[in-house]
Amino acid sequence: MRFRTNINKSAGDSVEKFEDLGFSKVDFDREKRTGYPEVIYGEGKTAVQIQQIMTKLIEKHGKVLVTRVDEEKGRALIEAFPLAQYDCTSRILQYGVAKQQYGGEVMVLCAGTSDLFVAEEAAITAEWMGCNVKRLYDVGVAGIDRLLAYREEITKASVLIVVAGMEGALPSVVGGMVRRPVIAVPTSVGYGAHLQGLTPLLTMLTSCASGMSVVNIDNGFGAAYQAALILKLASEGVHHEDPVS
Amino acid sequence: MRFRTNINKSAGDSVEKFEDLGFSKVDFDREKRTGYPEVIYGEGKTAVQIQQIMTKLIEKHGKVLVTRVDEEKGRALIEAFPLAQYDCTSRILQYGVAKQQYGGEVMVLCAGTSDLFVAEEAAITAEWMGCNVKRLYDVGVAGIDRLLAYREEITKASVLIVVAGMEGALPSVVGGMVRRPVIAVPTSVGYGAHLQGLTPLLTMLTSCASGMSVVNIDNGFGAAYQAALILKLASEGVHHEDPVS
Amino acid sequence: MRFRTNINKSAGDSVEKFEDLGFSKVDFDREKRTGYPEVIYGEGKTAVQIQQIMTKLIEKHGKVLVTRVDEEKGRALIEAFPLAQYDCTSRILQYGVAKQQYGGEVMVLCAGTSDLFVAEEAAITAEWMGCNVKRLYDVGVAGIDRLLAYREEITKASVLIVVAGMEGALPSVVGGMVRRPVIAVPTSVGYGAHLQGLTPLLTMLTSCASGMSVVNIDNGFGAAYQAALILKLASEGVHHEDPVS
Amino acid sequence: MRFRTNINKSAGDSVEKFEDLGFSKVDFDREKRTGYPEVIYGEGKTAVQIQQIMTKLIEKHGKVLVTRVDEEKGRALIEAFPLAQYDCTSRILQYGVAKQQYGGEVMVLCAGTSDLFVAEEAAITAEWMGCNVKRLYDVGVAGIDRLLAYREEITKASVLIVVAGMEGALPSVVGGMVRRPVIAVPTSVGYGAHLQGLTPLLTMLTSCASGMSVVNIDNGFGAAYQAALILKLASEGVHHEDPVS
Amino acid sequence: MRFRTNINKSAGDSVEKFEDLGFSKVDFDREKRTGYPEVIYGEGKTAVQIQQIMTKLIEKHGKVLVTRVDEEKGRALIEAFPLAQYDCTSRILQYGVAKQQYGGEVMVLCAGTSDLFVAEEAAITAEWMGCNVKRLYDVGVAGIDRLLAYREEITKASVLIVVAGMEGALPSVVGGMVRRPVIAVPTSVGYGAHLQGLTPLLTMLTSCASGMSVVNIDNGFGAAYQAALILKLASEGVHHEDPVS
Amino acid sequence: MRFRTNINKSAGDSVEKFEDLGFSKVDFDREKRTGYPEVIYGEGKTAVQIQQIMTKLIEKHGKVLVTRVDEEKGRALIEAFPLAQYDCTSRILQYGVAKQQYGGEVMVLCAGTSDLFVAEEAAITAEWMGCNVKRLYDVGVAGIDRLLAYREEITKASVLIVVAGMEGALPSVVGGMVRRPVIAVPTSVGYGAHLQGLTPLLTMLTSCASGMSVVNIDNGFGAAYQAALILKLASEGVHHEDPVS
Amino acid sequence: MRFRTNINKSAGDSVEKFEDLGFSKVDFDREKRTGYPEVIYGEGKTAVQIQQIMTKLIEKHGKVLVTRVDEEKGRALIEAFPLAQYDCTSRILQYGVAKQQYGGEVMVLCAGTSDLFVAEEAAITAEWMGCNVKRLYDVGVAGIDRLLAYREEITKASVLIVVAGMEGALPSVVGGMVRRPVIAVPTSVGYGAHLQGLTPLLTMLTSCASGMSVVNIDNGFGAAYQAALILKLASEGVHHEDPVS
Amino acid sequence: MRFRTNINKSAGDSVEKFEDLGFSKVDFDREKRTGYPEVIYGEGKTAVQIQQIMTKLIEKHGKVLVTRVDEEKGRALIEAFPLAQYDCTSRILQYGVAKQQYGGEVMVLCAGTSDLFVAEEAAITAEWMGCNVKRLYDVGVAGIDRLLAYREEITKASVLIVVAGMEGALPSVVGGMVRRPVIAVPTSVGYGAHLQGLTPLLTMLTSCASGMSVVNIDNGFGAAYQAALILKLASEGVHHEDPVS
């Protein structure tokens, strides 16, 4: 065959913990190891590849989440999986529901309307993983009163995901208001000196607010994943022990 | 006076929530707002300035933590505060103890011997805030068996702080082994293409492991602070509610 | 002479508008052209060079400002000019007073104690140029209540200079509170991802607050200079005319 | 609904100061707070979203400005708002006129023909906000005589907005000629070492001319906004008081 | 001719060691000098240009490899050379086979499914140059057990090419497991702080594993070329001599 | 007019030295000042704008050069100016010929076939300005013998323009071979760590060869312009005088 | 103890494969795994720490190499280990000799005198690991004849380590001359646009020569380590097998 | 010898064209090849090393130039060579005089007093190479009248070296005034966004003035070297020939 499109067989035979699809080793063991089945990162995969991996994961776990799915692939995949749901803003495709439902609440805040695609990726991921989610959108610091109007709600959240593009100042202000962990998400929304999101990323990393950590630009999924792990830990509870030192 | 060294009086009179030392507004309200008294960042402050702020905070809260204190200032300050403790590796000065003691455990891992100064800043901060801390040092990925030898301990931790300089790969490997939140801390240890810590910072931000977030270069304190907030939340517990959407 | 320390004579003879000291052309015309005599940037000049230029400028204008003068040079120069004043925080040496005194008020805010050296450079420069200056220091956004406590004073200022290191978020918040021009000054105070001040610089440039512009890192002088030009314009008044289009 | 396109309801109910459109909180209070109604940043918003926000703002304030509107959206919106005006060069859509008309004059200069889109964004914004605007275009420093031919006009302006791409040297030369505030705007016009506008941005920030500040790359709007605030202050006048120190 | 499309004749006449096609000097001497005929870098060349150079090289050497050939050009070229083979994943067009076949084995590993295009460029190049190649794909460090499951195979390889995008941590882990040279290849697969591959590139350069070197982003070809040179040397053998010092 | 496409009239009336087309001030004086009429940079201008400026310049000088003209505009313009010539590789449109013809010779070298578009921009510009040009293409340093084969021709050139993408090493090697000025031109040809031409730009700036200077990425025009000024000076000759010091 | 200098005990007990010194886990297993005992990176370790680790490694392996040892530590350590040898240029401390001695030859080339410290780190490391080493120094490309004078020796080497600062062009030229693997080492020698070695690093990564890979800035050790692994493989020989695909 | 300070003997015996000092190959052939004897870059060499190379070059050529010599080394070397001359500003040590003296004139301009060390490196180098040099210092663009006062002198120069730190705008203005080649030299004088000279470097590379090229930051020597080659060419004259194409 002079015009070859498939990949040569991989060296490793499939072993029990994962299945080798040639182009991918589907990691069945991940749920046991990390508490959740593998999530599919849709960017750079064809609808057909996604469908194949989804099939394997649904067989094994009964549910699956796919992120970064564009509308065209989204339509194709809900054809293939009538029980799946696709959301245009977040570009998330979800199938099945979380077995667990954690106590507490994840609040997702975002600074501007254009940051919604990241905020919704976070919100929907957190919901799919079993969290209660509250949304508070378009509360950027240049109109600080909009944010202050919700101060009480903000302080009630168990974990806060704060999404911001432009100068990325919102997490610093929120971080100084609460006694709970804040996960900051910079977005690629901005222009010029914004450097495709590097500026809010650096802003958030150098924040003078304590209790805050940062994920990659536009990585709403990653922030939600960590938030869910925190609620999971809090829901399971921790034992009081004597300090070691 | 032709050779002036003091600062002109600030516009604002001190109000109840903070006290105006001229060069600083000591934030008494922070404990109520965020759960902990203000922590002093020692770099760029003189021993005398630190002593003044410490005095105010000890009066108000009975305890205080100062980070980034070099040895010379450290010696001066334990002269002034005989009940304080100074640690050379982490450059932390602490006074008083946490009222609370949380359940669960923070594990602090680091990749190499030279990352210890950051790892210890994290460990001592977490202890001071009321966490049980386990240390696992010098387990960088180039000798993966050292890390794997501790796999069981690693999976038992409630929150993991993973400190690494050079290429900063350790958090990705640890992140794939556990079901708990991982906070990654890049360090300034390295040379050349390491770019004073920017390389491990970028590495950690682009990690393919889920459930992980990142703090600034060498910011062991920040990682510990967030870890403590997580254990605090988990110790207080969260209520099971119905999901909102 | 085998070991040469002086500079060869410059091609141009001194002309009336400036005087050629060999290493410098002192610009006497600048006051007429821009409204103020030349200000000396002290960094990289010896005390002797500064003294020579000061002598020329004092002869011509009766006053002079020198910025970025370290303590050692400061002591030498107040020896030479007993009527001069030196300030350790701002590292400014001033001689003589402003003829004019503008109406309105420049407010100088800064985020943290370590930003004082820049804030004071701005404040003292503005005073020397004839402005009333109000100082509001250590009001960073991570403790937003300290800032909000001064909201009324803030909205009364005619021009605001907002100085911040770390993530540089303060100008965005202030910019959203006022109807007056805000000049933002990033400082070199921070570490790691702060990149010696590039991060707050980029933050301020991408701010979502309107009515704000930015000067170079640590350039308190430049911010004050522009603020004074604004008050000068406002003090002189502008004529109401019909719009052109 | 398996294919979802709308956003989940936000946590906050609309309160009096702003109205919650779901994807946006329209900030009615901004005019009171900052002197001008909210301006819509058109990039990344659909024509429909812009139309909705415009409707709200016109109801409330009788006028609105939208920036970064491409031609296609521009045509759609002047269909919807027959009283609006759209300009292809600046990509600005405006509706209604400024109530106020300030004295003095904003001069907008630009270095080259290709910088016009930014210069016109500045000029039209300033006019809409109530300023008299003079334009002086294509006067880059490589042909210094073109600039010098207008020296008298330049020194008469109350505020100067200087727009330049390529090496961005024009503001330094203009800044040295005038006694009025200069706001410099770098543009994205250039190639190679120009780095999409970072080079003129850095050039302007390190200018040796005093009295100059800088806004983000291509941000003609931001420069005009600050210029208008300056003329507003100057038109309202400032009171002469005794200096504080 | 007013509309010119061809290039003026070059100054140099063709000499024996290379042939001047006007736009290219085909380097016939390279096989003698470096052991392999020239390889054609297809990007930025037209199908017609590639065909011309291929013809010359096939005449001289009986074989040729072309990298970075998109599908459209690929189809055109297998039309022109029915004995050629085109592969869609690696975008490689090959003609003829290696005369030599080296002992030992090159193992090509990659971290994720999306890195396949680079891994296959490496694998097919190495095969064409006469190496035995084993593939081990989708074994990224976030699921370390997949990698460890193949530990025995990995330690048997003579040279290892390790391809990774995202944070690029895989080569460090592999490097610590083996006693053979590791060539690391960063890929452009990632987003945000990944900086189009700069992040894994920097990661690999600062790796704490010894015995590892790095090639340019996505340069699977370059890694394979060096791997083949190593196997060639090993197949030819080296003489044991006394040490010099 | 609600949909406006033209620019408001500029503040300045046209003066004798240049003509104001509204969007451009055509600089008639440049030939007198710098020895050549204005050259039109075609990028970002419409065919109509170029045509208008060309008309003015042809009226005044009888010749004109336009760079960075894409094929579509090229076809339109040779329709409008039947005496013009367009070249597809360099994207240059030229009209008329140099009055002067200088002695000596400019040699244009380039490293690879893909650098031709820059090399030809240099070569054609130099010819249009009155220089004899020799071309030596595809002589990159990885096949050093191709370069060495032309050593004699190379040392005969009066000025050398050396164009290279990728690692940009060619100018260093050429610079060490000759006693004449070398002007180095980095190109945007490369990928990955090549950073769109920044890498060869930096390479050339840090070259250890003396007698070499550098122009912007892809700026073949700029290199040729300086080369022509050098030949012009050499053709006009310089007077021998006594040294000043 | 209020002034603490030692580290808290690590969580993990020492296990057989490595020994826990508290601040370091000495990796005894590395020789078995990778073919060589652990090498100590001296930078950032005290003489005392180095001495402790050396003692453990000498006990176990009878030999040890320490890199990046400054002169002061060097003197202290040869006091402690009278059989050790210290070299001032490379800053290497070595103890014991290689058991094995490989056939073939590593050639170390460097571009300039100031690159010697890196070249010697490579040369001495390679010797200590059992390689014959030939040195060829100060053969930078700006005087290409110096390099060409050694062409025969260069083509005889089995592996080439090419060290260069400034623009880093030497490896490209050498790479085009030989049929053997080239390992390029950029150095921190240069100024300005050299960016502390980033420029030659990028140069080498984008080289158009095939068969070349790159290590970190100044990493002579890393290059030598890989070169030794290549000679080791070549000395052990590889079996001829049938190709897999 | 356990504490080694000298370098192992190099592989190559000295050949006629250069002499091998072990740490350096002194390039005697360079004068023949490039028109000038080798110049010594003093940075990073000891006084003893410089003395050895100087001795060889003086024997061969009767003259030598050493750049970047600090005062301490300068004093040591004029002890050793009583006929040498050392200049503190430029840090140049020179011995002997140029045989040739070219016609025409190099003008060296600089923007500010702090750029003198670079301007003088250029001026003294050019003089040593046989050029008449005119100096015009402290004529930065923020006081454009100082520059314009010398317009006639400027247009008379044969080649112009324009040195500037800060924003580096001076070469653009000068370039637009003259019909002669301009060589721009950025300096490391500035702070903050100046990025140790990267900003004026980028500024100069993107200049809109034609006929200008750029050398590395602070590289006054390199600019002068090229200027001298240009005057040499002009002094030797070029033959008028027919154009080739």
CSV table of N, CA and C in Angstrom, one decimal, chain A residues 150-183:
chain,number,residue,atom,x,y,z
A,150,TYR,N,-22.0,40.5,46.0
A,150,TYR,CA,-22.2,39.0,46.3
A,150,TYR,C,-21.3,38.5,47.4
A,151,ARG,N,-20.8,39.4,48.2
A,151,ARG,CA,-19.8,39.0,49.2
A,151,ARG,C,-20.2,37.8,50.0
A,152,GLU,N,-21.4,37.9,50.5
A,152,GLU,CA,-21.9,36.8,51.4
A,152,GLU,C,-21.9,35.5,50.7
A,153,GLU,N,-22.5,35.4,49.5
A,153,GLU,CA,-22.4,34.1,48.7
A,153,GLU,C,-21.0,33.6,48.5
A,154,ILE,N,-20.1,34.6,48.2
A,154,ILE,CA,-18.7,34.2,48.0
A,154,ILE,C,-18.1,33.5,49.2
A,155,THR,N,-18.4,34.1,50.3
A,155,THR,CA,-17.7,33.5,51.5
A,155,THR,C,-18.3,32.2,52.0
A,156,LYS,N,-19.5,31.9,51.4
A,156,LYS,CA,-20.1,30.6,51.8
A,156,LYS,C,-19.6,29.4,51.0
A,157,ALA,N,-18.9,29.7,49.8
A,157,ALA,CA,-18.5,28.6,48.9
A,157,ALA,C,-17.4,27.8,49.6
A,158,SER,N,-17.3,26.5,49.3
A,158,SER,CA,-16.3,25.6,49.9
A,158,SER,C,-15.0,25.7,49.1
A,159,VAL,N,-15.1,25.8,47.8
A,159,VAL,CA,-13.9,26.0,47.0
A,159,VAL,C,-14.3,27.0,45.9
A,160,LEU,N,-13.4,27.9,45.5
A,160,LEU,CA,-13.7,28.9,44.5
A,160,LEU,C,-12.8,28.7,43.3
A,161,ILE,N,-13.4,28.7,42.1
A,161,ILE,CA,-12.7,28.7,40.8
A,161,ILE,C,-12.9,30.1,40.3
A,162,VAL,N,-11.8,30.8,40.1
A,162,VAL,CA,-11.9,32.2,39.6
A,162,VAL,C,-11.2,32.3,38.3
A,163,VAL,N,-12.0,32.7,37.3
A,163,VAL,CA,-11.6,32.7,35.9
A,163,VAL,C,-11.5,34.1,35.4
A,164,ALA,N,-10.3,34.5,34.8
A,164,ALA,CA,-10.2,35.9,34.3
A,164,ALA,C,-9.2,36.0,33.2
A,165,GLY,N,-9.6,36.8,32.2
A,165,GLY,CA,-8.6,37.1,31.1
A,165,GLY,C,-8.1,38.5,31.4
A,166,MET,N,-7.8,39.2,30.3
A,166,MET,CA,-7.3,40.6,30.4
A,166,MET,C,-6.1,40.6,31.5
A,167,GLU,N,-6.2,41.4,32.5
A,167,GLU,CA,-5.1,41.5,33.5
A,167,GLU,C,-5.2,40.5,34.6
A,168,GLY,N,-6.3,39.7,34.7
A,168,GLY,CA,-6.4,38.6,35.6
A,168,GLY,C,-6.3,39.0,37.1
A,169,ALA,N,-6.9,40.1,37.4
A,169,ALA,CA,-6.8,40.6,38.8
A,169,ALA,C,-7.9,40.0,39.7
A,170,LEU,N,-8.9,39.5,39.2
A,170,LEU,CA,-10.1,39.0,40.0
A,170,LEU,C,-9.7,38.0,41.1
A,171,PRO,N,-8.9,37.0,40.8
A,171,PRO,CA,-8.6,36.0,41.9
A,171,PRO,C,-7.9,36.7,43.1
A,172,SER,N,-7.0,37.7,42.9
A,172,SER,CA,-6.4,38.3,44.1
A,172,SER,C,-7.4,38.9,45.0
A,173,VAL,N,-8.4,39.6,44.4
A,173,VAL,CA,-9.4,40.2,45.2
A,173,VAL,C,-10.3,39.2,45.9
A,174,VAL,N,-10.7,38.2,45.2
A,174,VAL,CA,-11.5,37.1,45.8
A,174,VAL,C,-10.7,36.4,46.9
A,175,GLY,N,-9.4,36.1,46.6
A,175,GLY,CA,-8.6,35.4,47.5
A,175,GLY,C,-8.5,36.1,48.9
A,176,GLY,N,-8.6,37.4,48.9
A,176,GLY,CA,-8.5,38.2,50.1
A,176,GLY,C,-9.7,38.2,50.9
A,177,MET,N,-10.8,37.7,50.3
A,177,MET,CA,-12.1,37.8,50.9
A,177,MET,C,-12.6,36.5,51.6
A,178,VAL,N,-11.9,35.4,51.3
A,178,VAL,CA,-12.5,34.1,51.7
A,178,VAL,C,-11.5,33.3,52.6
A,179,ARG,N,-12.0,32.3,53.2
A,179,ARG,CA,-11.2,31.4,54.0
A,179,ARG,C,-11.1,30.0,53.4
A,180,ARG,N,-11.3,30.0,52.1
A,180,ARG,CA,-11.4,28.7,51.4
A,180,ARG,C,-10.4,28.7,50.2
A,181,PRO,N,-10.0,27.5,49.8
A,181,PRO,CA,-9.0,27.5,48.7
A,181,PRO,C,-9.6,28.1,47.4
A,182,VAL,N,-8.7,28.9,46.7
A,182,VAL,CA,-9.1,29.5,45.5
A,182,VAL,C,-8.2,28.9,44.4
A,183,ILE,N,-8.8,28.5,43.3
A,183,ILE,CA,-8.1,28.0,42.1
A,183,ILE,C,-8.3,29.0,41.0
